[in-house]
mmCIF file of C-alpha atoms and ligand atoms in Angstrom:
data_model
loop_
_atom_site.group_PDB
_atom_site.id
_atom_site.type_symbol
_atom_site.label_atom_id
_atom_site.label_comp_id
_atom_site.label_asym_id
_atom_site.label_seq_id
_atom_site.Cartn_x
_atom_site.Cartn_y
_atom_site.Cartn_z
ATOM 1 C CA MET A 1 0.689 -20.560 -29.067
ATOM 2 C CA ASN A 2 0.193 -19.593 -24.816
ATOM 3 C CA LYS A 3 2.346 -16.909 -23.756
ATOM 4 C CA VAL A 4 4.560 -17.612 -21.224
ATOM 5 C CA LYS A 5 4.156 -14.886 -18.346
ATOM 6 C CA GLY A 6 7.427 -13.354 -16.800
ATOM 7 C CA LEU A 7 9.117 -10.132 -16.116
ATOM 8 C CA LYS A 8 10.559 -8.374 -18.576
ATOM 9 C CA SER A 9 13.795 -7.279 -17.083
ATOM 10 C CA LYS A 10 16.198 -9.575 -14.806
ATOM 11 C CA ASP A 11 16.124 -6.954 -12.301
ATOM 12 C CA LEU A 12 13.347 -5.608 -10.100
ATOM 13 C CA LEU A 13 14.549 -1.741 -9.446
ATOM 14 C CA GLY A 14 11.347 -0.249 -8.800
ATOM 15 C CA LEU A 15 7.310 -0.173 -9.442
ATOM 16 C CA LYS A 16 7.951 3.111 -12.061
ATOM 17 C CA ASP A 17 9.686 0.476 -14.144
ATOM 18 C CA LEU A 18 6.884 -2.601 -13.888
ATOM 19 C CA ASP A 19 3.636 -2.292 -16.537
ATOM 20 C CA LEU A 20 0.286 -3.339 -14.988
ATOM 21 C CA GLU A 21 0.565 -7.044 -16.031
ATOM 22 C CA GLU A 22 3.807 -7.447 -14.484
ATOM 23 C CA ILE A 23 2.730 -5.670 -11.319
ATOM 24 C CA LYS A 24 -0.615 -8.333 -11.642
ATOM 25 C CA LEU A 25 1.823 -11.141 -12.109
ATOM 26 C CA ILE A 26 3.752 -10.404 -8.722
ATOM 27 C CA LEU A 27 0.920 -10.112 -6.777
ATOM 28 C CA ASP A 28 -0.905 -13.170 -8.161
ATOM 29 C CA THR A 29 2.622 -15.190 -7.514
ATOM 30 C CA ALA A 30 2.545 -13.740 -4.143
ATOM 31 C CA ARG A 31 -0.804 -15.230 -3.481
ATOM 32 C CA SER A 32 0.077 -18.725 -4.859
ATOM 33 C CA MET A 33 3.443 -18.106 -2.426
ATOM 34 C CA LYS A 34 1.058 -17.124 0.818
ATOM 35 C CA GLU A 35 -0.367 -20.783 0.314
ATOM 36 C CA VAL A 36 3.064 -22.323 0.270
ATOM 37 C CA ILE A 37 4.021 -20.531 3.441
ATOM 38 C CA SER A 38 1.328 -21.647 5.029
ATOM 39 C CA ARG A 39 1.914 -25.651 4.367
ATOM 40 C CA PRO A 40 3.469 -27.656 7.376
ATOM 41 C CA ILE A 41 6.735 -27.526 5.318
ATOM 42 C CA PRO A 42 6.922 -24.378 4.015
ATOM 43 C CA LYS A 43 9.842 -25.418 1.445
ATOM 44 C CA VAL A 44 9.960 -26.322 -2.444
ATOM 45 C CA PRO A 45 12.902 -27.073 -4.498
ATOM 46 C CA THR A 46 12.252 -24.592 -6.808
ATOM 47 C CA LEU A 47 15.586 -22.304 -6.520
ATOM 48 C CA LEU A 48 17.791 -25.511 -5.428
ATOM 49 C CA GLY A 49 21.263 -24.282 -6.526
ATOM 50 C CA LYS A 50 20.628 -20.726 -6.803
ATOM 51 C CA HIS A 51 22.656 -18.452 -4.591
ATOM 52 C CA ILE A 52 21.422 -14.938 -3.354
ATOM 53 C CA VAL A 53 23.276 -12.611 -1.671
ATOM 54 C CA THR A 54 22.178 -9.535 0.149
ATOM 55 C CA LEU A 55 24.159 -6.314 0.124
ATOM 56 C CA PHE A 56 22.762 -3.667 2.820
ATOM 57 C CA TYR A 57 24.414 -0.489 3.278
ATOM 58 C CA GLU A 58 21.915 0.588 5.784
ATOM 59 C CA PRO A 59 20.038 -1.052 8.362
ATOM 60 C CA SER A 60 17.267 -3.354 8.207
ATOM 61 C CA THR A 61 15.485 -5.707 10.153
ATOM 62 C CA ARG A 62 12.435 -6.517 7.926
ATOM 63 C CA THR A 63 13.377 -6.699 4.653
ATOM 64 C CA ARG A 64 16.662 -8.410 4.949
ATOM 65 C CA THR A 65 15.040 -11.130 6.989
ATOM 66 C CA SER A 66 12.083 -11.138 4.969
ATOM 67 C CA PHE A 67 14.248 -12.019 1.618
ATOM 68 C CA ASN A 68 16.378 -14.314 3.574
ATOM 69 C CA ALA A 69 13.217 -16.645 4.535
ATOM 70 C CA ALA A 70 11.546 -16.033 1.069
ATOM 71 C CA ALA A 71 14.901 -17.617 -0.225
ATOM 72 C CA LYS A 72 14.682 -20.206 2.079
ATOM 73 C CA VAL A 73 11.127 -21.271 1.020
ATOM 74 C CA LEU A 74 12.722 -21.583 -2.611
ATOM 75 C CA SER A 75 15.611 -23.664 -1.400
ATOM 76 C CA ALA A 76 18.175 -20.847 -2.609
ATOM 77 C CA ASN A 77 21.070 -20.449 -0.931
ATOM 78 C CA VAL A 78 21.831 -16.910 0.814
ATOM 79 C CA THR A 79 24.466 -14.936 2.183
ATOM 80 C CA ASN A 80 24.670 -11.812 3.840
ATOM 81 C CA VAL A 81 26.909 -9.352 3.565
ATOM 82 C CA ALA A 82 27.789 -7.097 6.500
ATOM 83 C CA VAL A 83 29.187 -4.139 4.797
ATOM 84 C CA SER A 84 30.258 -2.733 7.930
ATOM 85 C CA SER A 85 32.338 -5.623 8.100
ATOM 86 C CA SER A 86 33.380 -6.225 4.412
ATOM 87 C CA SER A 87 35.711 -4.489 2.189
ATOM 88 C CA VAL A 88 33.560 -1.517 1.444
ATOM 89 C CA VAL A 89 34.918 0.073 4.582
ATOM 90 C CA LYS A 90 38.533 -0.368 3.078
ATOM 91 C CA GLY A 91 36.802 1.740 0.115
ATOM 92 C CA GLU A 92 35.950 -0.770 -2.683
ATOM 93 C CA ASN A 93 33.448 0.829 -4.462
ATOM 94 C CA LEU A 94 29.924 -0.501 -5.293
ATOM 95 C CA ILE A 95 30.608 -1.717 -8.967
ATOM 96 C CA ASP A 96 33.764 -3.559 -7.740
ATOM 97 C CA THR A 97 31.869 -5.165 -4.547
ATOM 98 C CA VAL A 98 29.289 -6.416 -7.356
ATOM 99 C CA LYS A 99 31.630 -7.989 -9.683
ATOM 100 C CA ASN A 100 33.360 -9.541 -7.185
ATOM 101 C CA LEU A 101 30.265 -10.955 -5.676
ATOM 102 C CA GLU A 102 29.400 -12.226 -9.303
ATOM 103 C CA VAL A 103 32.272 -14.155 -10.136
ATOM 104 C CA MET A 104 31.815 -16.110 -6.861
ATOM 105 C CA GLY A 105 28.651 -17.648 -8.759
ATOM 106 C CA LEU A 106 25.881 -15.414 -7.620
ATOM 107 C CA ASP A 107 22.422 -15.419 -9.563
ATOM 108 C CA CYS A 108 20.874 -12.689 -7.235
ATOM 109 C CA ILE A 109 22.360 -9.610 -5.493
ATOM 110 C CA ILE A 110 19.699 -7.774 -3.231
ATOM 111 C CA ILE A 111 20.834 -3.993 -2.683
ATOM 112 C CA ARG A 112 19.896 -1.219 -0.212
ATOM 113 C CA HIS A 113 22.119 2.194 -0.248
ATOM 114 C CA SER A 114 21.567 5.423 0.842
ATOM 115 C CA MET A 115 22.212 6.575 -2.619
ATOM 116 C CA ALA A 116 19.146 6.846 -5.253
ATOM 117 C CA GLY A 117 20.263 5.001 -8.169
ATOM 118 C CA ALA A 118 22.840 2.925 -6.757
ATOM 119 C CA PRO A 119 20.737 -0.841 -7.658
ATOM 120 C CA HIS A 120 20.381 0.622 -11.073
ATOM 121 C CA LEU A 121 24.178 1.219 -11.472
ATOM 122 C CA ALA A 122 24.827 -2.211 -9.997
ATOM 123 C CA ALA A 123 22.494 -3.618 -12.380
ATOM 124 C CA LYS A 124 24.198 -2.375 -15.278
ATOM 125 C CA ASN A 125 27.162 -3.727 -14.114
ATOM 126 C CA CYS A 126 26.427 -7.729 -13.895
ATOM 127 C CA GLN A 127 24.761 -10.494 -15.540
ATOM 128 C CA ALA A 128 22.924 -11.658 -11.889
ATOM 129 C CA SER A 129 19.501 -10.319 -10.943
ATOM 130 C CA VAL A 130 19.275 -6.624 -9.105
ATOM 131 C CA ILE A 131 16.728 -6.449 -6.435
ATOM 132 C CA ASN A 132 16.486 -2.927 -5.046
ATOM 133 C CA ALA A 133 15.557 -3.153 -1.399
ATOM 134 C CA GLY A 134 15.451 0.736 -0.889
ATOM 135 C CA ASP A 135 17.852 3.542 -2.744
ATOM 136 C CA GLY A 136 18.034 6.771 -1.179
ATOM 137 C CA CYS A 137 14.881 8.534 -1.256
ATOM 138 C CA ASN A 138 13.956 6.988 -4.607
ATOM 139 C CA GLU A 139 12.249 3.428 -4.349
ATOM 140 C CA HIS A 140 11.367 0.439 -2.140
ATOM 141 C CA PRO A 141 9.684 -1.942 -4.656
ATOM 142 C CA THR A 142 9.356 -4.714 -2.551
ATOM 143 C CA GLN A 143 7.611 -2.472 0.129
ATOM 144 C CA GLY A 144 5.258 -0.926 -2.270
ATOM 145 C CA LEU A 145 4.599 -4.371 -4.046
ATOM 146 C CA LEU A 146 3.797 -5.903 0.015
ATOM 147 C CA ASP A 147 1.841 -2.803 0.643
ATOM 148 C CA ILE A 148 -0.481 -3.031 -1.984
ATOM 149 C CA PHE A 149 -0.794 -6.982 -1.549
ATOM 150 C CA THR A 150 -2.241 -6.425 1.799
ATOM 151 C CA MET A 151 -4.417 -3.561 0.482
ATOM 152 C CA ILE A 152 -6.217 -5.652 -2.102
ATOM 153 C CA GLU A 153 -6.711 -8.533 0.642
ATOM 154 C CA LYS A 154 -7.967 -6.537 2.761
ATOM 155 C CA LYS A 155 -10.016 -4.257 0.601
ATOM 156 C CA GLN A 156 -10.668 -6.329 -2.641
ATOM 157 C CA THR A 157 -9.035 -4.230 -4.913
ATOM 158 C CA VAL A 158 -7.500 -0.874 -4.755
ATOM 159 C CA LYS A 159 -9.484 0.529 -7.931
ATOM 160 C CA ASP A 160 -11.205 3.582 -6.917
ATOM 161 C CA LYS A 161 -10.216 3.456 -3.252
ATOM 162 C CA LYS A 162 -8.805 6.671 -1.591
ATOM 163 C CA VAL A 163 -5.182 5.938 -0.551
ATOM 164 C CA LEU A 164 -4.134 8.712 1.879
ATOM 165 C CA ILE A 165 -0.499 8.702 2.259
ATOM 166 C CA VAL A 166 0.891 10.857 5.760
ATOM 167 C CA GLY A 167 4.158 12.123 6.768
ATOM 168 C CA ASP A 168 7.362 12.557 5.255
ATOM 169 C CA ILE A 169 6.865 12.277 1.638
ATOM 170 C CA ALA A 170 9.981 13.931 0.508
ATOM 171 C CA HIS A 171 12.302 11.550 2.128
ATOM 172 C CA SER A 172 10.253 8.629 1.601
ATOM 173 C CA ARG A 173 10.864 5.868 -0.869
ATOM 174 C CA VAL A 174 7.841 4.147 0.436
ATOM 175 C CA ALA A 175 5.912 6.834 -0.697
ATOM 176 C CA ARG A 176 7.128 6.841 -4.124
ATOM 177 C CA SER A 177 6.794 3.439 -5.156
ATOM 178 C CA ASN A 178 3.481 3.014 -3.281
ATOM 179 C CA ILE A 179 2.488 5.897 -5.803
ATOM 180 C CA TRP A 180 3.804 4.186 -8.937
ATOM 181 C CA GLY A 181 1.835 0.995 -7.993
ATOM 182 C CA LEU A 182 -1.045 2.368 -6.919
ATOM 183 C CA LYS A 183 -1.447 4.822 -9.655
ATOM 184 C CA LYS A 184 -0.947 1.903 -12.579
ATOM 185 C CA LEU A 185 -3.870 0.248 -10.442
ATOM 186 C CA GLY A 186 -5.979 2.893 -10.703
ATOM 187 C CA ALA A 187 -6.186 3.911 -6.638
ATOM 188 C CA GLU A 188 -6.950 7.683 -5.818
ATOM 189 C CA VAL A 189 -3.694 8.812 -3.908
ATOM 190 C CA VAL A 190 -3.841 11.706 -1.668
ATOM 191 C CA VAL A 191 -0.386 12.669 0.028
ATOM 192 C CA ALA A 192 -0.605 14.741 3.542
ATOM 193 C CA GLY A 193 2.010 16.025 5.207
ATOM 194 C CA PRO A 194 3.991 19.522 6.361
ATOM 195 C CA PRO A 195 4.779 21.468 3.416
ATOM 196 C CA THR A 196 8.586 20.999 4.260
ATOM 197 C CA LEU A 197 8.061 17.690 3.905
ATOM 198 C CA MET A 198 6.194 17.430 0.540
ATOM 199 C CA PRO A 199 8.495 17.569 -2.964
ATOM 200 C CA LYS A 200 7.867 19.846 -5.385
ATOM 201 C CA ASP A 201 5.914 18.520 -8.482
ATOM 202 C CA ILE A 202 4.637 15.766 -6.334
ATOM 203 C CA GLU A 203 1.435 16.367 -8.226
ATOM 204 C CA LYS A 204 3.032 14.811 -11.612
ATOM 205 C CA MET A 205 3.351 11.693 -10.268
ATOM 206 C CA GLY A 206 -1.127 11.783 -10.605
ATOM 207 C CA VAL A 207 -1.648 12.436 -6.654
ATOM 208 C CA ARG A 208 -3.725 15.339 -4.917
ATOM 209 C CA VAL A 209 -1.520 17.131 -2.266
ATOM 210 C CA SER A 210 -3.364 18.037 0.999
ATOM 211 C CA TYR A 211 -2.440 19.689 4.199
ATOM 212 C CA GLN A 212 -5.602 19.123 5.906
ATOM 213 C CA LEU A 213 -4.997 15.642 7.498
ATOM 214 C CA ASP A 214 -8.526 15.567 9.345
ATOM 215 C CA GLN A 215 -10.770 16.506 6.457
ATOM 216 C CA GLU A 216 -8.752 13.770 4.566
ATOM 217 C CA ILE A 217 -9.043 11.437 6.970
ATOM 218 C CA LYS A 218 -12.752 11.357 6.916
ATOM 219 C CA ASP A 219 -13.267 9.414 3.408
ATOM 220 C CA ALA A 220 -9.924 7.612 3.336
ATOM 221 C CA ASP A 221 -10.230 3.782 2.671
ATOM 222 C CA ILE A 222 -6.345 3.112 3.467
ATOM 223 C CA ILE A 223 -4.239 5.281 5.323
ATOM 224 C CA ASN A 224 -0.466 4.862 5.013
ATOM 225 C CA VAL A 225 1.645 6.427 7.288
ATOM 226 C CA LEU A 226 5.136 7.001 6.932
ATOM 227 C CA ARG A 227 8.213 6.946 9.000
ATOM 228 C CA ILE A 228 9.979 10.436 9.812
ATOM 229 C CA GLN A 229 13.050 9.675 8.105
ATOM 230 C CA LYS A 230 15.410 11.557 10.390
ATOM 231 C CA GLU A 231 18.760 9.859 9.189
ATOM 232 C CA ARG A 232 17.832 11.363 5.499
ATOM 233 C CA MET A 233 17.314 15.216 7.032
ATOM 234 C CA GLU A 234 19.920 17.360 7.059
ATOM 235 C CA LYS A 235 18.212 20.487 8.703
ATOM 236 C CA GLY A 236 14.730 20.423 11.127
ATOM 237 C CA PHE A 237 11.704 20.501 8.870
ATOM 238 C CA PHE A 238 9.424 21.159 11.106
ATOM 239 C CA PRO A 239 9.774 22.797 14.496
ATOM 240 C CA SER A 240 9.561 19.903 17.093
ATOM 241 C CA ILE A 241 8.299 16.222 17.517
ATOM 242 C CA GLU A 242 5.523 17.324 19.632
ATOM 243 C CA GLU A 243 4.182 19.781 17.104
ATOM 244 C CA TYR A 244 4.601 17.080 14.244
ATOM 245 C CA ALA A 245 2.836 14.622 16.543
ATOM 246 C CA GLU A 246 0.128 16.982 16.854
ATOM 247 C CA LEU A 247 -0.498 18.052 13.522
ATOM 248 C CA TYR A 248 0.471 14.900 11.175
ATOM 249 C CA GLY A 249 0.475 12.122 13.754
ATOM 250 C CA LEU A 250 -2.564 9.431 14.090
ATOM 251 C CA ASN A 251 -4.247 9.268 17.590
ATOM 252 C CA ALA A 252 -7.613 7.753 19.019
ATOM 253 C CA GLU A 253 -9.358 11.299 18.507
ATOM 254 C CA ARG A 254 -8.215 11.875 15.024
ATOM 255 C CA MET A 255 -9.119 8.324 14.103
ATOM 256 C CA LYS A 256 -12.828 8.873 15.842
ATOM 257 C CA LYS A 257 -13.203 10.798 12.383
ATOM 258 C CA ALA A 258 -12.307 7.749 10.007
ATOM 259 C CA LYS A 259 -14.490 5.202 8.483
ATOM 260 C CA LYS A 260 -15.125 2.101 10.314
ATOM 261 C CA ASP A 261 -13.725 0.105 7.972
ATOM 262 C CA VAL A 262 -10.530 2.252 7.351
ATOM 263 C CA ILE A 263 -6.719 0.119 7.675
ATOM 264 C CA VAL A 264 -4.016 1.963 8.951
ATOM 265 C CA MET A 265 -0.315 0.898 7.620
ATOM 266 C CA HIS A 266 2.964 1.721 8.207
ATOM 267 C CA PRO A 267 6.258 0.082 6.265
ATOM 268 C CA GLY A 268 8.024 0.263 10.082
ATOM 269 C CA PRO A 269 9.864 0.845 11.988
ATOM 270 C CA ILE A 270 7.519 3.227 13.645
ATOM 271 C CA ASN A 271 8.487 5.993 16.176
ATOM 272 C CA ARG A 272 5.787 5.240 18.551
ATOM 273 C CA GLY A 273 4.264 8.569 19.655
ATOM 274 C CA VAL A 274 5.483 10.635 16.705
ATOM 275 C CA GLU A 275 3.839 9.041 13.446
ATOM 276 C CA MET A 276 1.234 7.537 15.346
ATOM 277 C CA THR A 277 0.581 6.729 19.202
ATOM 278 C CA SER A 278 0.763 3.060 20.448
ATOM 279 C CA GLU A 279 -3.157 3.102 20.831
ATOM 280 C CA VAL A 280 -3.058 3.465 16.826
ATOM 281 C CA ALA A 281 -0.550 1.247 16.176
ATOM 282 C CA ASP A 282 -2.069 -1.791 17.980
ATOM 283 C CA GLY A 283 -5.620 -0.675 17.340
ATOM 284 C CA PRO A 284 -8.544 -2.465 15.870
ATOM 285 C CA TYR A 285 -7.719 -1.086 12.047
ATOM 286 C CA ASN A 286 -4.357 -1.614 12.033
ATOM 287 C CA VAL A 287 -2.594 -4.129 9.720
ATOM 288 C CA ILE A 288 1.200 -3.363 10.176
ATOM 289 C CA LEU A 289 2.283 -7.073 11.163
ATOM 290 C CA GLU A 290 0.355 -8.245 8.463
ATOM 291 C CA GLN A 291 2.259 -6.124 6.156
ATOM 292 C CA VAL A 292 5.240 -7.996 7.525
ATOM 293 C CA THR A 293 4.031 -11.548 7.035
ATOM 294 C CA ASN A 294 3.024 -10.427 3.452
ATOM 295 C CA GLY A 295 6.319 -9.076 2.760
ATOM 296 C CA VAL A 296 7.864 -12.783 2.749
ATOM 297 C CA ALA A 297 5.172 -13.988 0.508
ATOM 298 C CA VAL A 298 5.843 -11.077 -2.210
ATOM 299 C CA ARG A 299 9.582 -11.395 -1.617
ATOM 300 C CA THR A 300 9.346 -15.294 -2.519
ATOM 301 C CA ALA A 301 7.350 -14.241 -5.870
ATOM 302 C CA ILE A 302 9.852 -11.955 -6.899
ATOM 303 C CA LEU A 303 12.878 -14.401 -6.400
ATOM 304 C CA PHE A 304 10.407 -17.191 -8.327
ATOM 305 C CA LEU A 305 10.027 -14.929 -10.801
ATOM 306 C CA LEU A 306 13.260 -13.383 -11.405
ATOM 307 C CA LEU A 307 15.378 -16.692 -11.368
ATOM 308 C CA GLY A 308 13.177 -18.754 -13.451
ATOM 309 C CA GLY A 309 11.294 -21.161 -10.935
ATOM 310 C CA LYS A 310 8.509 -23.175 -12.398
ATOM 311 C CA THR A 311 4.799 -23.051 -11.145
ATOM 312 C CA PRO A 312 4.970 -24.358 -7.432
ATOM 313 C CA SER A 313 3.660 -27.963 -6.203
HETATM 314 N N1 CP B 401 9.997 -1.150 6.080
HETATM 315 C C1 CP B 401 11.431 -1.509 5.969
HETATM 316 O O1 CP B 401 12.295 -1.450 5.041
HETATM 317 O O2 CP B 401 11.854 -2.115 7.196
HETATM 318 P P1 CP B 401 13.376 -2.738 7.531
HETATM 319 O O3 CP B 401 14.482 -1.276 7.336
HETATM 320 O O4 CP B 401 13.501 -2.981 8.567
HETATM 321 O O5 CP B 401 14.297 -3.250 6.241
#
């Protein structure tokens, strides 16, 4: 008997919770979805009648817009709740908000929240599928998946590839989702950044810590540069932006040390001149806008798998 492939949970909360087969299933499905999206009319009726809501307590350009685009590819309806003009400002808590949205017939709630664990709390309190679109410093699973999808597209595999993650590791949910996924897929992961932005015990996630960016760049296959998360910093973690850029920013001079076929990634938004100069951000090794394009395919795949779609035709 053929085993029907699918995700084990009704929710997507983090790459920590996904097993290798589930990660591979999402990546394979995203490849099919990328083909669907490339068609002259990028639309299939798979999720006709399904209703999705985005509930973002923090700003977003890429994640929210690409989830909207993904839902439209699958013919689902989407409602975007503007938290700043919702009853959240009157003090309504997350569980009440989610329960009220659910009884309006919603099938999926996509949540971004500044508090780690907020989507997990929502998921426990509703029947609808919950997708974590970023929770505090914990995880940003759809970003992790689109990053890995892009790495594999460019390098065929991440197994045994050296992935160098640079910058504000401590406050980065993108770093955590990348690490969970990349380690399951067999990559070598090195994290580099200022000691004040390196979480204690990060080695327990199976990564190597380095403070020698110039050394690590030399044999990296992939450099994933993180945004400085000023909004999550309560105190100064480094003396000045200029010093950070000097020690940990990517610039043309530093990139001369890298492999000729290295790829440079960034989840966006970029602080140009801080994490990387414009010469690097727009340079030949950057795949930053391809990451954004792939975000639509990956999020289409996730909606498809969670909301019970049939194979696209
Ligand atoms: N990378 C990312 O999450 O971008 P947005 O904040 O624009 O969604």
